[in-house]
XYZ file of C-alpha atoms in Angstrom:
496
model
C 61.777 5.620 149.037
C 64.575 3.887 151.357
C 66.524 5.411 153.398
C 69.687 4.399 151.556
C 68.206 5.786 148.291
C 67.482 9.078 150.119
C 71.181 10.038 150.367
C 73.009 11.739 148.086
C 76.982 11.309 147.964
C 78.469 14.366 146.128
C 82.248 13.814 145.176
C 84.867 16.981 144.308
C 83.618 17.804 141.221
C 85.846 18.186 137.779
C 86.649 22.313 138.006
C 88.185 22.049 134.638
C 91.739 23.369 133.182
C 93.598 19.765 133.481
C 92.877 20.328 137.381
C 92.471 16.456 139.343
C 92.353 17.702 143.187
C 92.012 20.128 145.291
C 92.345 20.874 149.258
C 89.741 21.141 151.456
C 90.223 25.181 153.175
C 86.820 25.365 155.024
C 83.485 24.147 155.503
C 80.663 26.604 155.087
C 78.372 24.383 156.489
C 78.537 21.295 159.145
C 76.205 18.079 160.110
C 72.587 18.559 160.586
C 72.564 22.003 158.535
C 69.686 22.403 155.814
C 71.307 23.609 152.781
C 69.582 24.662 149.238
C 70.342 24.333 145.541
C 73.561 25.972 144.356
C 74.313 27.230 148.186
C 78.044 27.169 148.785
C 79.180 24.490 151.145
C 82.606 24.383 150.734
C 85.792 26.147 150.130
C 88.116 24.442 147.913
C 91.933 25.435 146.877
C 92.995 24.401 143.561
C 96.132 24.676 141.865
C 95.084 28.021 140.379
C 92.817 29.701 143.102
C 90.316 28.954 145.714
C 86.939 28.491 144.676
C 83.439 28.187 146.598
C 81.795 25.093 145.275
C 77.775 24.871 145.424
C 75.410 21.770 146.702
C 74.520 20.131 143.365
C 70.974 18.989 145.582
C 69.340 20.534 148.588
C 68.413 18.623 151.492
C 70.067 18.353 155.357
C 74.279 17.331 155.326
C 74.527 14.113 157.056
C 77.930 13.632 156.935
C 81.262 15.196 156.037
C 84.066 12.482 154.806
C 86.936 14.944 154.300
C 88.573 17.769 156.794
C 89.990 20.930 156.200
C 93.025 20.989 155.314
C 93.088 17.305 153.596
C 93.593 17.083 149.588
C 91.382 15.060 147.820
C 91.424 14.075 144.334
C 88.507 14.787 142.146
C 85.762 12.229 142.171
C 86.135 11.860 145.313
C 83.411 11.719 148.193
C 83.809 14.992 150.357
C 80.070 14.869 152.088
C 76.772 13.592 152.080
C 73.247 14.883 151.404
C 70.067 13.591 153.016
C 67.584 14.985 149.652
C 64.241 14.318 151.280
C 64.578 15.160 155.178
C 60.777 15.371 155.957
C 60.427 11.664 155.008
C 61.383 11.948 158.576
C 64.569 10.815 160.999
C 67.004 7.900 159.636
C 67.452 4.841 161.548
C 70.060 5.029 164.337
C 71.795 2.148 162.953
C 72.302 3.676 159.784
C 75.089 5.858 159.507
C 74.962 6.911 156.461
C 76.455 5.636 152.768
C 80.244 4.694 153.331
C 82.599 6.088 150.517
C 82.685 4.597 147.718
C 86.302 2.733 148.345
C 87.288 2.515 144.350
C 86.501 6.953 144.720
C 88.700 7.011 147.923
C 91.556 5.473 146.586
C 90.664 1.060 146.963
C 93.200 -0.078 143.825
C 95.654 -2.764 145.021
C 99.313 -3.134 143.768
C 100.142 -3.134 140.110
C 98.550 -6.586 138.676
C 100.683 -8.265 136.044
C 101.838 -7.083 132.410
C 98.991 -7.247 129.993
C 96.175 -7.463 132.488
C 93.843 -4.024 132.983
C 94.128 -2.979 136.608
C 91.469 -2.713 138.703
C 90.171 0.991 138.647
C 91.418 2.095 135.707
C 89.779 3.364 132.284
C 88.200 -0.118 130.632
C 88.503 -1.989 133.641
C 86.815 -3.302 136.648
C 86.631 -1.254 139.818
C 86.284 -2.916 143.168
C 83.091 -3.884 144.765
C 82.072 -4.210 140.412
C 81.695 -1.088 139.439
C 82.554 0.162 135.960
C 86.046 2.715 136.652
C 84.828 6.007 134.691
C 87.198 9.341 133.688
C 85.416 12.147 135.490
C 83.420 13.951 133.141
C 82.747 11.782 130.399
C 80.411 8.958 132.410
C 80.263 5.540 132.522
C 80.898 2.873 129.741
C 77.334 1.408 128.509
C 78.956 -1.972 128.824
C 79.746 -3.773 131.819
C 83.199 -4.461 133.412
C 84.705 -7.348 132.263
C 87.997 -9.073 133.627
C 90.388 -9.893 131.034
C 90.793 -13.901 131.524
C 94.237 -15.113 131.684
C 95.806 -17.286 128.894
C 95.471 -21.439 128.983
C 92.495 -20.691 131.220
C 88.533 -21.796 131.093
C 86.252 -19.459 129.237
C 89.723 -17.996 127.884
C 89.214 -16.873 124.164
C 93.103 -16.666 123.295
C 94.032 -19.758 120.790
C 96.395 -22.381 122.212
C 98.642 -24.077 119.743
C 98.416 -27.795 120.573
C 101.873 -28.758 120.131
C 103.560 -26.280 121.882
C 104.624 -27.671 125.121
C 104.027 -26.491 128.394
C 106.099 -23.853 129.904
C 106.681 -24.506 133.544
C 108.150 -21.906 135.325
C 110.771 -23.264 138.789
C 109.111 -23.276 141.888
C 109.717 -20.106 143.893
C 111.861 -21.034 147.255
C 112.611 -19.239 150.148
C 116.429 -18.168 150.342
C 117.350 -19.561 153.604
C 115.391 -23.573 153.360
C 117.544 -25.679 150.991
C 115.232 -27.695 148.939
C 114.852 -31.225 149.859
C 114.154 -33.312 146.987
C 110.968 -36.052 147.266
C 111.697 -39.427 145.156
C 108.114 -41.167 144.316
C 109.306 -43.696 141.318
C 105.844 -44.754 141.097
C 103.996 -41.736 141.081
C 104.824 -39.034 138.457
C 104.117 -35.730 140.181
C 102.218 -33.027 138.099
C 104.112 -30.319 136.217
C 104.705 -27.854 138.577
C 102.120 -24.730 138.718
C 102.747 -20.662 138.292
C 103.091 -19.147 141.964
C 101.066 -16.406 142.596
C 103.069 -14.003 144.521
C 101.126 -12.877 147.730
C 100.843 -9.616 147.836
C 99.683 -6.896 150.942
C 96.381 -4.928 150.140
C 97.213 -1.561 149.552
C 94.460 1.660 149.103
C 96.548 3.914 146.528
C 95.333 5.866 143.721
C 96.497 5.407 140.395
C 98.581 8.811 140.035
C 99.660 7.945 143.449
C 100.947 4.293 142.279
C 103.040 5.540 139.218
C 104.260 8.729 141.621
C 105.569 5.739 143.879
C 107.282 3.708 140.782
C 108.995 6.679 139.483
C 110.338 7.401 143.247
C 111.660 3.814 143.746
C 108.915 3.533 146.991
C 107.438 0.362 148.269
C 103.864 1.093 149.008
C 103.423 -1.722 151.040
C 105.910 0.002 153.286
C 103.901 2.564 154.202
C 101.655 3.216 156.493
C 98.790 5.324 154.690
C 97.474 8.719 156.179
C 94.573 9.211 153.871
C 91.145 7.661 153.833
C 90.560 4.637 154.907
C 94.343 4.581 155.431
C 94.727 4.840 151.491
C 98.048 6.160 150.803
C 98.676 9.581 149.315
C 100.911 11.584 147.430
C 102.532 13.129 150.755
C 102.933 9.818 152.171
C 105.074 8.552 148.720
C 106.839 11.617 148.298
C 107.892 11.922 152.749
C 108.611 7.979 152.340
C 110.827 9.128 149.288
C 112.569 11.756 151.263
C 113.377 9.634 154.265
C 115.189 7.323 151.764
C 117.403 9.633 150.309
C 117.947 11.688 153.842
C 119.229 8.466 155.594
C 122.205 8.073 153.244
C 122.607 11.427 152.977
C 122.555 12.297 156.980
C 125.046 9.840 157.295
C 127.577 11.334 154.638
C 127.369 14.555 156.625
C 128.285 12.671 159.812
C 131.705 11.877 158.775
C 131.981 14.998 156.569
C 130.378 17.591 158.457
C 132.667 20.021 160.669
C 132.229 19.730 164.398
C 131.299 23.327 164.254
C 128.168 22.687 162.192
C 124.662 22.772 163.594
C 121.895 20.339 163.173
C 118.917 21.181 165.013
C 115.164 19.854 163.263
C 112.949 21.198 165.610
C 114.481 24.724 165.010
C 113.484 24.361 160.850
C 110.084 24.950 159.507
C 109.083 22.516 156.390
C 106.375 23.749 154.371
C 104.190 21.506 151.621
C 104.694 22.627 148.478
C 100.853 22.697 147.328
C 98.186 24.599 145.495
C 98.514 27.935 143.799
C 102.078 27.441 144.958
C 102.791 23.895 143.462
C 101.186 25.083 139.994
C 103.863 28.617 139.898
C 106.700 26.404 140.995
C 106.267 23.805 138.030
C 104.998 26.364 135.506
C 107.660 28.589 135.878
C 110.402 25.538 135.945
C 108.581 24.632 132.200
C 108.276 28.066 131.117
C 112.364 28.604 131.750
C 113.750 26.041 130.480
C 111.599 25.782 127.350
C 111.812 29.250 126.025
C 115.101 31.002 125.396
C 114.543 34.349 127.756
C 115.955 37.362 126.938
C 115.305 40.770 129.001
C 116.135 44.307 128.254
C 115.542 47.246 130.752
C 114.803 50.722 129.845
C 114.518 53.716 132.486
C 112.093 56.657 131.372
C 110.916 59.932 133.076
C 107.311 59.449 133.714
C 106.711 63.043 135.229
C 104.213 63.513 132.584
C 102.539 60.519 133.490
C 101.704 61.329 136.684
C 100.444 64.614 135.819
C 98.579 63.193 133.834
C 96.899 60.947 136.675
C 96.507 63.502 138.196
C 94.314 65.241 135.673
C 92.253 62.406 135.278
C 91.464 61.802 138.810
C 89.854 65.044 139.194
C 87.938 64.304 136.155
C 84.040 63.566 137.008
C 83.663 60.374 135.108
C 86.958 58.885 136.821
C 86.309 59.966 140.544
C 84.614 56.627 141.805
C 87.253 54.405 140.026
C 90.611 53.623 141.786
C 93.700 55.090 139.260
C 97.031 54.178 139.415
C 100.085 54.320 137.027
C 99.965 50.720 136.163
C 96.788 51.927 134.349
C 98.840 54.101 132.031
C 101.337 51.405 132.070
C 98.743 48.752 130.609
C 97.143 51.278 128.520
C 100.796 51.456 127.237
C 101.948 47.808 126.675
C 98.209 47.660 124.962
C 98.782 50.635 122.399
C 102.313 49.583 121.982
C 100.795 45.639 120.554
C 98.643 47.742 117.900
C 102.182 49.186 116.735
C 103.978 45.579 116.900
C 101.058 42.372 116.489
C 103.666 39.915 116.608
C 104.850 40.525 120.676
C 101.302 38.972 121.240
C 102.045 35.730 120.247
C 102.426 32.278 121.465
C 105.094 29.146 120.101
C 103.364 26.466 118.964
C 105.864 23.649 119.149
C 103.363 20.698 117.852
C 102.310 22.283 114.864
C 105.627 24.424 114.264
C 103.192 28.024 113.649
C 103.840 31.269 115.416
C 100.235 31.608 116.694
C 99.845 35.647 115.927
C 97.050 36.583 118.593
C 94.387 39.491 117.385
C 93.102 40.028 121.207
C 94.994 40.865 123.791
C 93.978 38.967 127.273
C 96.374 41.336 129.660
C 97.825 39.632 132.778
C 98.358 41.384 135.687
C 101.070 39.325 138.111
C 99.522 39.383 141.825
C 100.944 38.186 145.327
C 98.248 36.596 147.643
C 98.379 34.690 150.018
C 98.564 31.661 148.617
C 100.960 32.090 145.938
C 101.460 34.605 143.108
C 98.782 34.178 140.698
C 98.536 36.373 136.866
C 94.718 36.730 136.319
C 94.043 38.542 133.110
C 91.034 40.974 131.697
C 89.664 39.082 128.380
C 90.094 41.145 125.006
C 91.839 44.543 127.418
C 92.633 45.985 123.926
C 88.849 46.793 122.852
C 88.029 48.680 126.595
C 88.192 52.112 126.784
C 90.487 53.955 129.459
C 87.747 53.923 132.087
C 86.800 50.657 131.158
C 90.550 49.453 131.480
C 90.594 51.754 134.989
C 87.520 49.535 136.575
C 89.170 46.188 135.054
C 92.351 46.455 137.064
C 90.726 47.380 139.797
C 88.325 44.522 140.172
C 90.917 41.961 139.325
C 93.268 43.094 142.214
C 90.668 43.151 144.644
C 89.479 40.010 143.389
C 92.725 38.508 143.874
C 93.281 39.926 147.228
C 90.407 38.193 148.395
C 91.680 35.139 147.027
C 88.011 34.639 145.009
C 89.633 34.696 141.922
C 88.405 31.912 139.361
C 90.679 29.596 137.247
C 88.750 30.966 134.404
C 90.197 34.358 134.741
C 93.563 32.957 134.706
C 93.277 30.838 131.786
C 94.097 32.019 127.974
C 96.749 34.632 129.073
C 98.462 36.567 125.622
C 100.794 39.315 127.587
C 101.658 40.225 130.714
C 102.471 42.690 133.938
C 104.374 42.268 136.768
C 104.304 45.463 139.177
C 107.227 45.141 141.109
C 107.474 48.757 142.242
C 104.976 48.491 144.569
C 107.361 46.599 146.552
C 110.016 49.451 146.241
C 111.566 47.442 143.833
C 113.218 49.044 140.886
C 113.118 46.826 138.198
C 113.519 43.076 137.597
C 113.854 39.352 134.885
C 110.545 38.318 135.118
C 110.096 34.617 134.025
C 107.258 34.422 131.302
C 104.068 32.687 131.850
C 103.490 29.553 130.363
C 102.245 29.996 126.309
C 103.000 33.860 126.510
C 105.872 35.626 124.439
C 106.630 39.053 126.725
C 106.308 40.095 130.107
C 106.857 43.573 130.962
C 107.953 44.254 134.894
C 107.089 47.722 136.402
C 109.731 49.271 138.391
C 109.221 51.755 141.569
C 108.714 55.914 140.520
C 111.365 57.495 142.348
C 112.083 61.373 142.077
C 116.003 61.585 140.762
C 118.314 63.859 139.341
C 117.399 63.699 135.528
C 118.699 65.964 132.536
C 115.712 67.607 130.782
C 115.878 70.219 128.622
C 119.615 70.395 129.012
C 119.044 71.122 132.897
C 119.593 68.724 136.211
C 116.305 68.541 137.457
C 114.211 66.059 139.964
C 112.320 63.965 137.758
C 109.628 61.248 138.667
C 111.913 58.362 137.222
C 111.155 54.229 136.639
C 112.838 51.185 134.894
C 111.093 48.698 132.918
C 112.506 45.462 132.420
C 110.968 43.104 129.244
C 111.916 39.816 129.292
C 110.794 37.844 125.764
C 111.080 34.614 124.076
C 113.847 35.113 121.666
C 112.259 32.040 119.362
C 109.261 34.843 118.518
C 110.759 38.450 119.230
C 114.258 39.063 118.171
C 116.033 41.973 119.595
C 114.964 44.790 117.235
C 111.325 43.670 118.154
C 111.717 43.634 121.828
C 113.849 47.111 121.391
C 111.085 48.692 119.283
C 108.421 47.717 121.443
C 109.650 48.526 124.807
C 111.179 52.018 123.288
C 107.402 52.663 122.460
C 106.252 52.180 125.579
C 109.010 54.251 127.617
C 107.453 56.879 124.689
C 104.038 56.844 125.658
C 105.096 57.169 130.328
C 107.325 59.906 128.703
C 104.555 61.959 127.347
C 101.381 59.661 127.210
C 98.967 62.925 126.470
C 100.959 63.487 123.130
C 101.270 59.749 122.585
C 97.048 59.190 122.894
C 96.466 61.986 120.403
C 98.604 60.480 117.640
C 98.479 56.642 118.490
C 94.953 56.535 118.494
C-alpha cells in the first residue's frame, strides 16, 4: 500500500431534505487523534439543526481542511483520515492529499452559450475528473468536452456553401486602428478573439448567486478555500454596491442632526436554522391567504386537572405541563374536523386530507426557532403524549435535534405564554394548514356561574389557510378546543 493510497479524504456528506451545506460549529477531534468507525468528529449546523456527523473509516486524522465557524458546501473536503496508521509514520515531505480543487470550489467563469461548463452535471471537472451530483455517483462514461463547431474531430455538419462568418476584430477603445495596405499579399480572414479571462475558484450556486446580483467575480478577492469565492463574499460585494450610491444620497439628504456611527452597529449573518425560518416563513406568507381568530377560555379546570394527574403514580417521573392538555386538545379536536389536517397541493390541484397527525411543537434555541414534531401524536396515549413533549423540548434545547424530526409536519403549536405573552398571528409552517398559538394563564376577573370570580384565564389565537379551512371550519375547531381547557375531564369521557 502507498502512502497516498493510505489516506482517506471524507467530504460533508449529503444530510438529506434538499440541504447543500452546512457550517462547521466544532471539532470533536484534532490532528494526530485515533478515531473509530461511526465516532463523532464533527459538529455540523445545517439549515434545520445541528447534527454530530460520524467518521465513515477509522484510522488517525491527519489533517483538518475546514475551521469552525467556515460554511462549506456538501461534497466538500472537511478532513483527512490516515486508514492504516501501523503501516507506520508518513514521509515528512508528504503532507497529506490536497483538496480536491473541483470539491473546493475550482470552476472558472461562465464558458460560452452552448458549451457544458466545467464542473457541472455531464461535464468535465478540472484536473479530468467526471463532475458527479452528490448522492447518485459518478457517470460510467468518461468526461468528454463538447468540441466547438468548424473545428477538427468536430461531429456538427458544415454546409459547404455557406460562407464564412468573420466576426470584427476586437480593439481597444483608446488606440485608433491603423490600417496595413499589402496589395500583394491577401491577409487571412480575420479569426474569433478569445476573450482573456481571470481564473476565478467559485462554485456553481455561487456563480448564478453572483449573475442574479449584477457582481463581477473577478472583482473580488475570495475568502474561502484556496481563495475560492463564496456566497458571503458575492452577497458583501453586492451590498457595498448598492451602499455606495445609497450613502451618498443620505449625504445631501440626511439632517445635520443625524448620526452615523459603524463601529457602534452590530451586523449579524443571516445563516443556518435562522436563514431556513427567515425564507420559509417569507414563502409560507405570501403563498397562503392567512386568516387568524382568537378565542379566550377559562382553563381552571384544566389545571386542576394537572394537578390530579401529577400526583397520579404512573405520571410522577414524566414532566406535565398545560401544553400537554393543549396538544391532547388540538389532537382530539382533528378526530372531530379531518380536514384542518391538511396540506394545498398546488401542482396537482388536491386538498391532501392527512389521516396522521405529525404535531409540531414551535421552539426557541439558540440558533433560531425550530418546530420539531412527534410522528403519528394522534395514536399515543396521554402518557405517551406527556414523555413525547418532553423529550422533544429537551432535545431542542440542547440543540441535538435531527432534521428528520422536523420534516413531514401536518399541525402545529406555538407556546407563546411561556414568554408572558398573551396571545399572538402565528405564521404557518411551510405545507401545514393551522397553527394554534398558546397564550399565558393568568388569574382574572371572570363571570362563572353568574358570579365575578378569579379564574385561571388564556387566549388562543388560530391562524389558517383560508384556501383549505373557511371560517365556519376554523370557528368550529378552535370552539372545540376552548371546550375541552374549559372542562377537559368531561370532554375525555365523551370525545373518546
Amino acid at each position: 500500500m502507498t502512502p497516498m493510497s493510505r489516506i482517506k479524504e471524507f467530504n460533508l456528506p449529503d444530510l438529506g431534505e434538499g440541504l447543500t451545506e452546512g457550517e462547521i460549529l466544532t471539532w470533536l477531534v484534532k490532528v494526530g487523534d485515533t478515531v473509530e468507525l461511526n465516532q463523532p468528529i464533527v459538529e455540523v449546523e445545517t439549515a434545520k439543526a445541528a447534527v454530530e456527523i460520524p467518521a465513515k473509516w477509522g484510522g488517525v486524522i491527519s489533517k483538518i481542511y475546514v475551521e469552525a465557524g467556515t460554511t462549506v458546501e456538501v461534497g466538500a473536503p472537511i478532513v483527512a483520515i490516515d486508514t492504516q496508521p501501523s503501516a507506520g509514520p508518513l514521509p515528512d515531505d508528504m503532507p497529506g492529499p490536497a483538496p480536491s480543487a473541483e470539491s473546493l470550489a475550482a470552476v472558472e467563469i461562465a464558458p460560452a452559450e452552448g458549451s457544458i461548463e466545467p464542473g457541472m452535471i455531464g461535464g468535465p471537472a478540472p484536473g479530468g475528473r467526471t463532475a458527479v451530483l452528490v448522492g447518485y455517483g459518478p457517470k460510467n462514461t468518461t468526461a468528454k468536452r463538447r468540441p466547438r463547431s468548424g473545428t477538427p474531430g468536430s461531429s456538427a455538419p458544415v454546409a459547404a456553401a455557406a460562407p464564412p462568418v468573420v466576426a470584427p476584430p476586437v480593439v481597444a477603445p483608446s488606440v485608433p486602428p491603423t490600417p496595413v495596405v499589402t496589395p500583394s499579399v491577401v491577409a487571412p480572414p480575420p479569426q474569433r478573439a478569445e476573450p482573456v479571462h481571470a481564473r476565478v475558484l467559485a462554485k456553481p450556486p455561487v456563480r448564478k448567486l453572483a449573475r442574479d446580483l449584477g457582481v463581477d467575480l473577478t472583482t473580488i478577492v475570495g475568502s474561502g478555500p484556496l481563495g475560492s469565492v463564496t456566497r458571503d463574499d458575492v452577497h458583501q460585494a453586492a451590498a457595498g454596491a448598492t451602499a455606495a450610491p445609497a450613502a451618498a444620497s443620505a449625504e445631501t439628504t440626511a439632517p445635520a442632526a443625524a448620526v452615523f456611527d459603524a463601529s457602534r452597529e452590530q451586523r449579524l449573518p443571516v445563516k443556518g436554522v435562522r436563514k431556513l425560518t427567515a425564507e420559509n416563513m417569507v414563502a409560507s406568507a405570501f403563498t397562503a391567504p392567512h386568516v387568524t381568530e382568537f378565542l379566550t377560555v377559562d382553563v381552571t379546570r384544566t389545571m386542576k386537572a394537572l394537578e390530579k394527574l401529577k400526583s397520579r403514580r404512573e405520571f410522577r417521573d414524566v414532566r406535565i405541563s398545560p401544553l400537554l392538555m393543549v396538544a391532547k386538545a388540538v389532537l382530539l379536536a382533528v378526530r372531530r374536523h379531518p380536514m384542518v389536517n391538511s396540506t394545498w397541493s398546488a401542482g396537482t390541484n388536491e386538498i391532501v386530507v392527512k389521516e396522521y397527525v405529525n404535531l409540531g411543537i414551535a421552539a426557541a434555541t439558540q440558533r433560531g426557532l425550530i418546530v420539531p414534531n412527534i410522528k403519528d401524536a394522534g395514536r399515543l396515549s396521554l402518557r405517551e403524549l406527556a414523555e413525547a413533549l418532553d423529550t422533544l423540548v429537551q432535545v431542542a434545547k440542547s440543540g441535538k435535534t435531527p432534521p428528520s424530526d422536523m420534516a413531514a409536519g401536518t399541525l402545529s403549536i406555538t407556546n407563546v405564554g411561556v414568554f408572558g405573552v398573551d396571545t399572538g398571528t402565528p405564521i404557518l409552517p411551510p405545507g401545514e394548514s393551522a397553527i394554534l398559538a398558546f397564550g399565558a394563564i393568568r388569574p382574572m376577573p371572570w363571570v362563572h356561574k353568574d358570579k365575578i370570580k378569579v379564574r385561571q384565564v388564556t387566549t388562543l389565537g388560530l391562524s389558517f389557510d383560508h384556501r383549505i379551512i373557511d371560517g365556519e371550519l376554523g370557528s368550529r375547531f378552535l370552539r372545540d378546543i376552548g371546550d375541552f381547557l374549559t372542562d377537559p375531564e368531561g370532554a375525555l369521557l365523551s370525545w373518546t
